[in-house]
Amino acid sequence: MDKVTAKEYAENLDVNLYNLHQRLRRGQYVAQPVKRIWIEKEGGKKRPIGISALEDKIVQKAAATILNVVYDGIFHPFSHGFRDGHSQHKALIELRELCRKMNINWIVDADVTGFFDNISKKMLQDVVKQRVNDGGMLRLIGKWLNAGVVEDDEVSYPEKGTPQGAVISPTLSNIFLHTVLDDWFVKELKPRLKRRCFLVRWADDFIIGCELEADARKALELLKERFEQFELSLHPEKTKLIPFGKPASRVLVDRRNGTFDFLGFTFHWSRAREGYWVIKKKTIGKRLRRFMKGLWEWCRDNRHEPLKEQHGDLCAKLRGYYQYYGVRGNYKPLEVVFEYAEKAWRYWLSRRSHKGGISWQKFEKIRATFSLPTPRIIHNF
């Protein structure tokens, strides 16, 4: 929104930061409206993302650092989103181990409808005030929540929501959901259930596991009531109660069992090589198809770039994919992505001119010089 890049800002960094600091001290700092863009989601839908001005990002990062220090001591260990010492893979490991150790038979897979867009600004500020009484910090949060949104050169001021994509939003969401969900689960819900249960959360994505079906149904019902108290709702179609018990040893395929998705992976029961049942993870089918579609479009749009530059970017994309999805038991989807990348690259290199396509023999020579990184398991838990 301010038309200033980080590179330009850094050319006179000390002076710029000093001026920003002075405006903050004098109360002259003004939060700029957030630019809204839309990115594609699964199923043809789109997600709104807010892009903040550079100075707003700097101040938000400083505020988030302070708030994280204030709240980190009271956050529960099963809250993994955007916290030091936590990661998505740590949440995935914990989820799998809890299902196994607690003899979990039912999963509550809940989805909050448009969490970042529907969060009540007043309730969020009230929750923050319970632990933060610094007027300057509270005013800053108020400025960011009410800065407005720019879309198609028009400014609007939504009555609720915090921009998804803003630097401060993950911290605010953790603070809000700590009160709405985490603390409530530990102090109120868990004591009311008869058998073992757990909660694992990453930002607004969370899974509740229960040993008993009756406990799972009660948890889901109370969960809906709890979110309604804070003017939020669970998505009626995406929120599910899923049977997920360990299959009987004498049954080859237990058709009663379902699967559930969390942080890009589908969890399912499968047999190990030794014959016993284990919980495995595989890339969500929609995520796999979306990534391959992106590879195809990228190869098409960049086919006239120099081979060396194409190779460098493709390697970066594949390494990034392996870095996240390279978990034990998920090797086959990595192979599919690798083979598809080679196929897409050869196809669009063949269409750089009208002189005919590239034969596999010629592509083999290109591949010998510019080899793509092969699949590998990064997280061998």
mmCIF file of N, CA and C in Angstrom, residues 1-71:
data_model
loop_
_atom_site.group_PDB
_atom_site.id
_atom_site.type_symbol
_atom_site.label_atom_id
_atom_site.label_comp_id
_atom_site.label_asym_id
_atom_site.label_seq_id
_atom_site.Cartn_x
_atom_site.Cartn_y
_atom_site.Cartn_z
ATOM 1 N N MET A 1 0.808 -1.208 0.000
ATOM 2 C CA MET A 1 0.000 0.000 0.000
ATOM 3 C C MET A 1 0.844 1.263 0.000
ATOM 4 N N ASP A 2 2.013 1.225 0.634
ATOM 5 C CA ASP A 2 2.866 2.420 0.709
ATOM 6 C C ASP A 2 3.845 2.503 -0.449
ATOM 7 N N LYS A 3 3.803 1.513 -1.355
ATOM 8 C CA LYS A 3 4.680 1.499 -2.537
ATOM 9 C C LYS A 3 6.164 1.475 -2.157
ATOM 10 N N VAL A 4 6.493 0.960 -0.982
ATOM 11 C CA VAL A 4 7.879 0.914 -0.515
ATOM 12 C C VAL A 4 8.294 -0.541 -0.380
ATOM 13 N N THR A 5 9.410 -0.903 -0.985
ATOM 14 C CA THR A 5 9.930 -2.259 -0.862
ATOM 15 C C THR A 5 10.930 -2.335 0.288
ATOM 16 N N ALA A 6 11.199 -3.541 0.748
ATOM 17 C CA ALA A 6 12.165 -3.727 1.831
ATOM 18 C C ALA A 6 13.551 -3.250 1.407
ATOM 19 N N LYS A 7 13.891 -3.452 0.147
ATOM 20 C CA LYS A 7 15.207 -3.030 -0.350
ATOM 21 C C LYS A 7 15.335 -1.515 -0.301
ATOM 22 N N GLU A 8 14.292 -0.807 -0.720
ATOM 23 C CA GLU A 8 14.326 0.658 -0.681
ATOM 24 C C GLU A 8 14.379 1.161 0.760
ATOM 25 N N TYR A 9 13.626 0.535 1.624
ATOM 26 C CA TYR A 9 13.578 0.950 3.032
ATOM 27 C C TYR A 9 14.937 0.753 3.696
ATOM 28 N N ALA A 10 15.643 -0.304 3.304
ATOM 29 C CA ALA A 10 16.933 -0.628 3.924
ATOM 30 C C ALA A 10 18.051 0.303 3.481
ATOM 31 N N GLU A 11 17.854 1.042 2.386
ATOM 32 C CA GLU A 11 18.904 1.952 1.918
ATOM 33 C C GLU A 11 19.205 3.035 2.946
ATOM 34 N N ASN A 12 18.212 3.417 3.726
ATOM 35 C CA ASN A 12 18.407 4.417 4.780
ATOM 36 C C ASN A 12 17.776 3.884 6.069
ATOM 37 N N LEU A 13 18.196 2.680 6.445
ATOM 38 C CA LEU A 13 17.490 1.915 7.463
ATOM 39 C C LEU A 13 17.472 2.602 8.826
ATOM 40 N N ASP A 14 18.620 3.071 9.299
ATOM 41 C CA ASP A 14 18.685 3.653 10.645
ATOM 42 C C ASP A 14 17.770 4.859 10.778
ATOM 43 N N VAL A 15 17.795 5.727 9.787
ATOM 44 C CA VAL A 15 16.957 6.933 9.830
ATOM 45 C C VAL A 15 15.479 6.557 9.758
ATOM 46 N N ASN A 16 15.147 5.611 8.892
ATOM 47 C CA ASN A 16 13.748 5.199 8.752
ATOM 48 C C ASN A 16 13.207 4.577 10.042
ATOM 49 N N LEU A 17 14.017 3.711 10.669
ATOM 50 C CA LEU A 17 13.580 3.090 11.915
ATOM 51 C C LEU A 17 13.479 4.109 13.044
ATOM 52 N N TYR A 18 14.418 5.095 13.070
ATOM 53 C CA TYR A 18 14.357 6.144 14.097
ATOM 54 C C TYR A 18 13.078 6.961 13.946
ATOM 55 N N ASN A 19 12.747 7.336 12.705
ATOM 56 C CA ASN A 19 11.531 8.111 12.472
ATOM 57 C C ASN A 19 10.278 7.309 12.848
ATOM 58 N N LEU A 20 10.285 6.021 12.526
ATOM 59 C CA LEU A 20 9.157 5.162 12.887
ATOM 60 C C LEU A 20 9.021 5.079 14.402
ATOM 61 N N HIS A 21 10.153 4.943 15.082
ATOM 62 C CA HIS A 21 10.135 4.864 16.549
ATOM 63 C C HIS A 21 9.590 6.154 17.169
ATOM 64 N N GLN A 22 9.992 7.271 16.621
ATOM 65 C CA GLN A 22 9.520 8.553 17.150
ATOM 66 C C GLN A 22 8.009 8.714 16.962
ATOM 67 N N ARG A 23 7.517 8.291 15.821
ATOM 68 C CA ARG A 23 6.065 8.371 15.584
ATOM 69 C C ARG A 23 5.303 7.477 16.553
ATOM 70 N N LEU A 24 5.874 6.310 16.853
ATOM 71 C CA LEU A 24 5.244 5.417 17.824
ATOM 72 C C LEU A 24 5.214 6.047 19.214
ATOM 73 N N ARG A 25 6.314 6.665 19.621
ATOM 74 C CA ARG A 25 6.397 7.274 20.953
ATOM 75 C C ARG A 25 5.426 8.447 21.094
ATOM 76 N N ARG A 26 5.267 9.214 20.024
ATOM 77 C CA ARG A 26 4.409 10.402 20.080
ATOM 78 C C ARG A 26 2.939 10.091 19.803
ATOM 79 N N GLY A 27 2.653 8.831 19.462
ATOM 80 C CA GLY A 27 1.274 8.481 19.127
ATOM 81 C C GLY A 27 0.860 8.934 17.740
ATOM 82 N N GLN A 28 1.835 9.213 16.878
ATOM 83 C CA GLN A 28 1.555 9.695 15.514
ATOM 84 C C GLN A 28 1.562 8.573 14.481
ATOM 85 N N TYR A 29 1.847 7.361 14.922
ATOM 86 C CA TYR A 29 1.866 6.229 13.991
ATOM 87 C C TYR A 29 0.440 5.921 13.533
ATOM 88 N N VAL A 30 0.280 5.791 12.224
ATOM 89 C CA VAL A 30 -1.027 5.488 11.636
ATOM 90 C C VAL A 30 -0.915 4.193 10.839
ATOM 91 N N ALA A 31 -1.758 3.228 11.184
ATOM 92 C CA ALA A 31 -1.773 1.964 10.433
ATOM 93 C C ALA A 31 -2.452 2.175 9.085
ATOM 94 N N GLN A 32 -1.824 1.664 8.035
ATOM 95 C CA GLN A 32 -2.382 1.830 6.696
ATOM 96 C C GLN A 32 -3.337 0.681 6.363
ATOM 97 N N PRO A 33 -4.292 0.938 5.485
ATOM 98 C CA PRO A 33 -5.206 -0.140 5.082
ATOM 99 C C PRO A 33 -4.441 -1.315 4.472
ATOM 100 N N VAL A 34 -5.043 -2.470 4.584
ATOM 101 C CA VAL A 34 -4.437 -3.710 4.088
ATOM 102 C C VAL A 34 -4.948 -3.978 2.675
ATOM 103 N N LYS A 35 -4.033 -4.337 1.780
ATOM 104 C CA LYS A 35 -4.422 -4.670 0.412
ATOM 105 C C LYS A 35 -4.875 -6.129 0.368
ATOM 106 N N ARG A 36 -6.084 -6.351 -0.142
ATOM 107 C CA ARG A 36 -6.634 -7.713 -0.188
ATOM 108 C C ARG A 36 -6.423 -8.327 -1.567
ATOM 109 N N ILE A 37 -5.886 -9.535 -1.577
ATOM 110 C CA ILE A 37 -5.794 -10.325 -2.803
ATOM 111 C C ILE A 37 -6.458 -11.668 -2.532
ATOM 112 N N TRP A 38 -6.684 -12.427 -3.591
ATOM 113 C CA TRP A 38 -7.363 -13.724 -3.451
ATOM 114 C C TRP A 38 -6.474 -14.816 -4.026
ATOM 115 N N ILE A 39 -6.329 -15.901 -3.267
ATOM 116 C CA ILE A 39 -5.569 -17.047 -3.756
ATOM 117 C C ILE A 39 -6.502 -18.247 -3.841
ATOM 118 N N GLU A 40 -6.171 -19.154 -4.755
ATOM 119 C CA GLU A 40 -7.041 -20.302 -5.000
ATOM 120 C C GLU A 40 -6.946 -21.330 -3.877
ATOM 121 N N LYS A 41 -8.097 -21.955 -3.582
ATOM 122 C CA LYS A 41 -8.179 -23.060 -2.635
ATOM 123 C C LYS A 41 -8.668 -24.296 -3.369
ATOM 124 N N GLU A 42 -8.708 -25.422 -2.647
ATOM 125 C CA GLU A 42 -9.260 -26.629 -3.238
ATOM 126 C C GLU A 42 -10.741 -26.423 -3.529
ATOM 127 N N GLY A 43 -11.216 -27.068 -4.584
ATOM 128 C CA GLY A 43 -12.635 -26.990 -4.924
ATOM 129 C C GLY A 43 -13.020 -25.735 -5.672
ATOM 130 N N GLY A 44 -12.034 -25.000 -6.198
ATOM 131 C CA GLY A 44 -12.348 -23.815 -6.978
ATOM 132 C C GLY A 44 -12.645 -22.570 -6.155
ATOM 133 N N LYS A 45 -12.606 -22.676 -4.828
ATOM 134 C CA LYS A 45 -12.871 -21.521 -3.983
ATOM 135 C C LYS A 45 -11.618 -20.664 -3.841
ATOM 136 N N LYS A 46 -11.792 -19.468 -3.254
ATOM 137 C CA LYS A 46 -10.669 -18.560 -3.081
ATOM 138 C C LYS A 46 -10.595 -18.084 -1.643
ATOM 139 N N ARG A 47 -9.359 -17.820 -1.188
ATOM 140 C CA ARG A 47 -9.110 -17.369 0.178
ATOM 141 C C ARG A 47 -8.579 -15.936 0.145
ATOM 142 N N PRO A 48 -9.149 -15.022 0.970
ATOM 143 C CA PRO A 48 -8.629 -13.652 1.001
ATOM 144 C C PRO A 48 -7.351 -13.567 1.836
ATOM 145 N N ILE A 49 -6.355 -12.888 1.299
ATOM 146 C CA ILE A 49 -5.098 -12.672 1.999
ATOM 147 C C ILE A 49 -4.827 -11.171 2.059
ATOM 148 N N GLY A 50 -4.412 -10.689 3.221
ATOM 149 C CA GLY A 50 -4.119 -9.269 3.384
ATOM 150 C C GLY A 50 -2.630 -8.993 3.317
ATOM 151 N N ILE A 51 -2.238 -7.995 2.513
ATOM 152 C CA ILE A 51 -0.836 -7.580 2.404
ATOM 153 C C ILE A 51 -0.690 -6.228 3.084
ATOM 154 N N SER A 52 0.106 -6.180 4.143
ATOM 155 C CA SER A 52 0.284 -4.956 4.921
ATOM 156 C C SER A 52 1.420 -4.116 4.354
ATOM 157 N N ALA A 53 1.400 -2.829 4.692
ATOM 158 C CA ALA A 53 2.514 -1.943 4.347
ATOM 159 C C ALA A 53 3.756 -2.369 5.122
ATOM 160 N N LEU A 54 4.945 -2.030 4.600
ATOM 161 C CA LEU A 54 6.197 -2.508 5.172
ATOM 162 C C LEU A 54 6.368 -2.067 6.625
ATOM 163 N N GLU A 55 6.118 -0.789 6.919
ATOM 164 C CA GLU A 55 6.296 -0.320 8.288
ATOM 165 C C GLU A 55 5.295 -0.971 9.241
ATOM 166 N N ASP A 56 4.100 -1.257 8.760
ATOM 167 C CA ASP A 56 3.131 -1.970 9.588
ATOM 168 C C ASP A 56 3.651 -3.369 9.931
ATOM 169 N N LYS A 57 4.286 -4.022 8.957
ATOM 170 C CA LYS A 57 4.860 -5.351 9.217
ATOM 171 C C LYS A 57 5.944 -5.279 10.290
ATOM 172 N N ILE A 58 6.770 -4.228 10.219
ATOM 173 C CA ILE A 58 7.869 -4.085 11.186
ATOM 174 C C ILE A 58 7.308 -3.917 12.598
ATOM 175 N N VAL A 59 6.342 -3.016 12.757
ATOM 176 C CA VAL A 59 5.771 -2.758 14.080
ATOM 177 C C VAL A 59 4.999 -3.989 14.573
ATOM 178 N N GLN A 60 4.284 -4.653 13.674
ATOM 179 C CA GLN A 60 3.535 -5.845 14.068
ATOM 180 C C GLN A 60 4.471 -6.952 14.538
ATOM 181 N N LYS A 61 5.614 -7.100 13.864
ATOM 182 C CA LYS A 61 6.582 -8.120 14.277
ATOM 183 C C LYS A 61 7.117 -7.819 15.668
ATOM 184 N N ALA A 62 7.403 -6.550 15.944
ATOM 185 C CA ALA A 62 7.882 -6.168 17.270
ATOM 186 C C ALA A 62 6.818 -6.442 18.330
ATOM 187 N N ALA A 63 5.559 -6.088 18.015
ATOM 188 C CA ALA A 63 4.463 -6.323 18.963
ATOM 189 C C ALA A 63 4.249 -7.824 19.180
ATOM 190 N N ALA A 64 4.313 -8.610 18.098
ATOM 191 C CA ALA A 64 4.127 -10.059 18.205
ATOM 192 C C ALA A 64 5.216 -10.688 19.071
ATOM 193 N N THR A 65 6.456 -10.191 18.954
ATOM 194 C CA THR A 65 7.561 -10.703 19.772
ATOM 195 C C THR A 65 7.278 -10.490 21.259
ATOM 196 N N ILE A 66 6.768 -9.288 21.601
ATOM 197 C CA ILE A 66 6.451 -8.989 23.006
ATOM 198 C C ILE A 66 5.285 -9.845 23.489
ATOM 199 N N LEU A 67 4.230 -9.932 22.686
ATOM 200 C CA LEU A 67 3.055 -10.703 23.088
ATOM 201 C C LEU A 67 3.383 -12.182 23.252
ATOM 202 N N ASN A 68 4.239 -12.705 22.387
ATOM 203 C CA ASN A 68 4.616 -14.120 22.504
ATOM 204 C C ASN A 68 5.350 -14.397 23.815
ATOM 205 N N VAL A 69 6.184 -13.443 24.259
ATOM 206 C CA VAL A 69 6.868 -13.606 25.541
ATOM 207 C C VAL A 69 5.853 -13.588 26.685
ATOM 208 N N VAL A 70 4.858 -12.703 26.578
ATOM 209 C CA VAL A 70 3.845 -12.578 27.627
ATOM 210 C C VAL A 70 2.996 -13.842 27.730
ATOM 211 N N TYR A 71 2.644 -14.416 26.584
ATOM 212 C CA TYR A 71 1.678 -15.525 26.570
ATOM 213 C C TYR A 71 2.297 -16.910 26.509
#
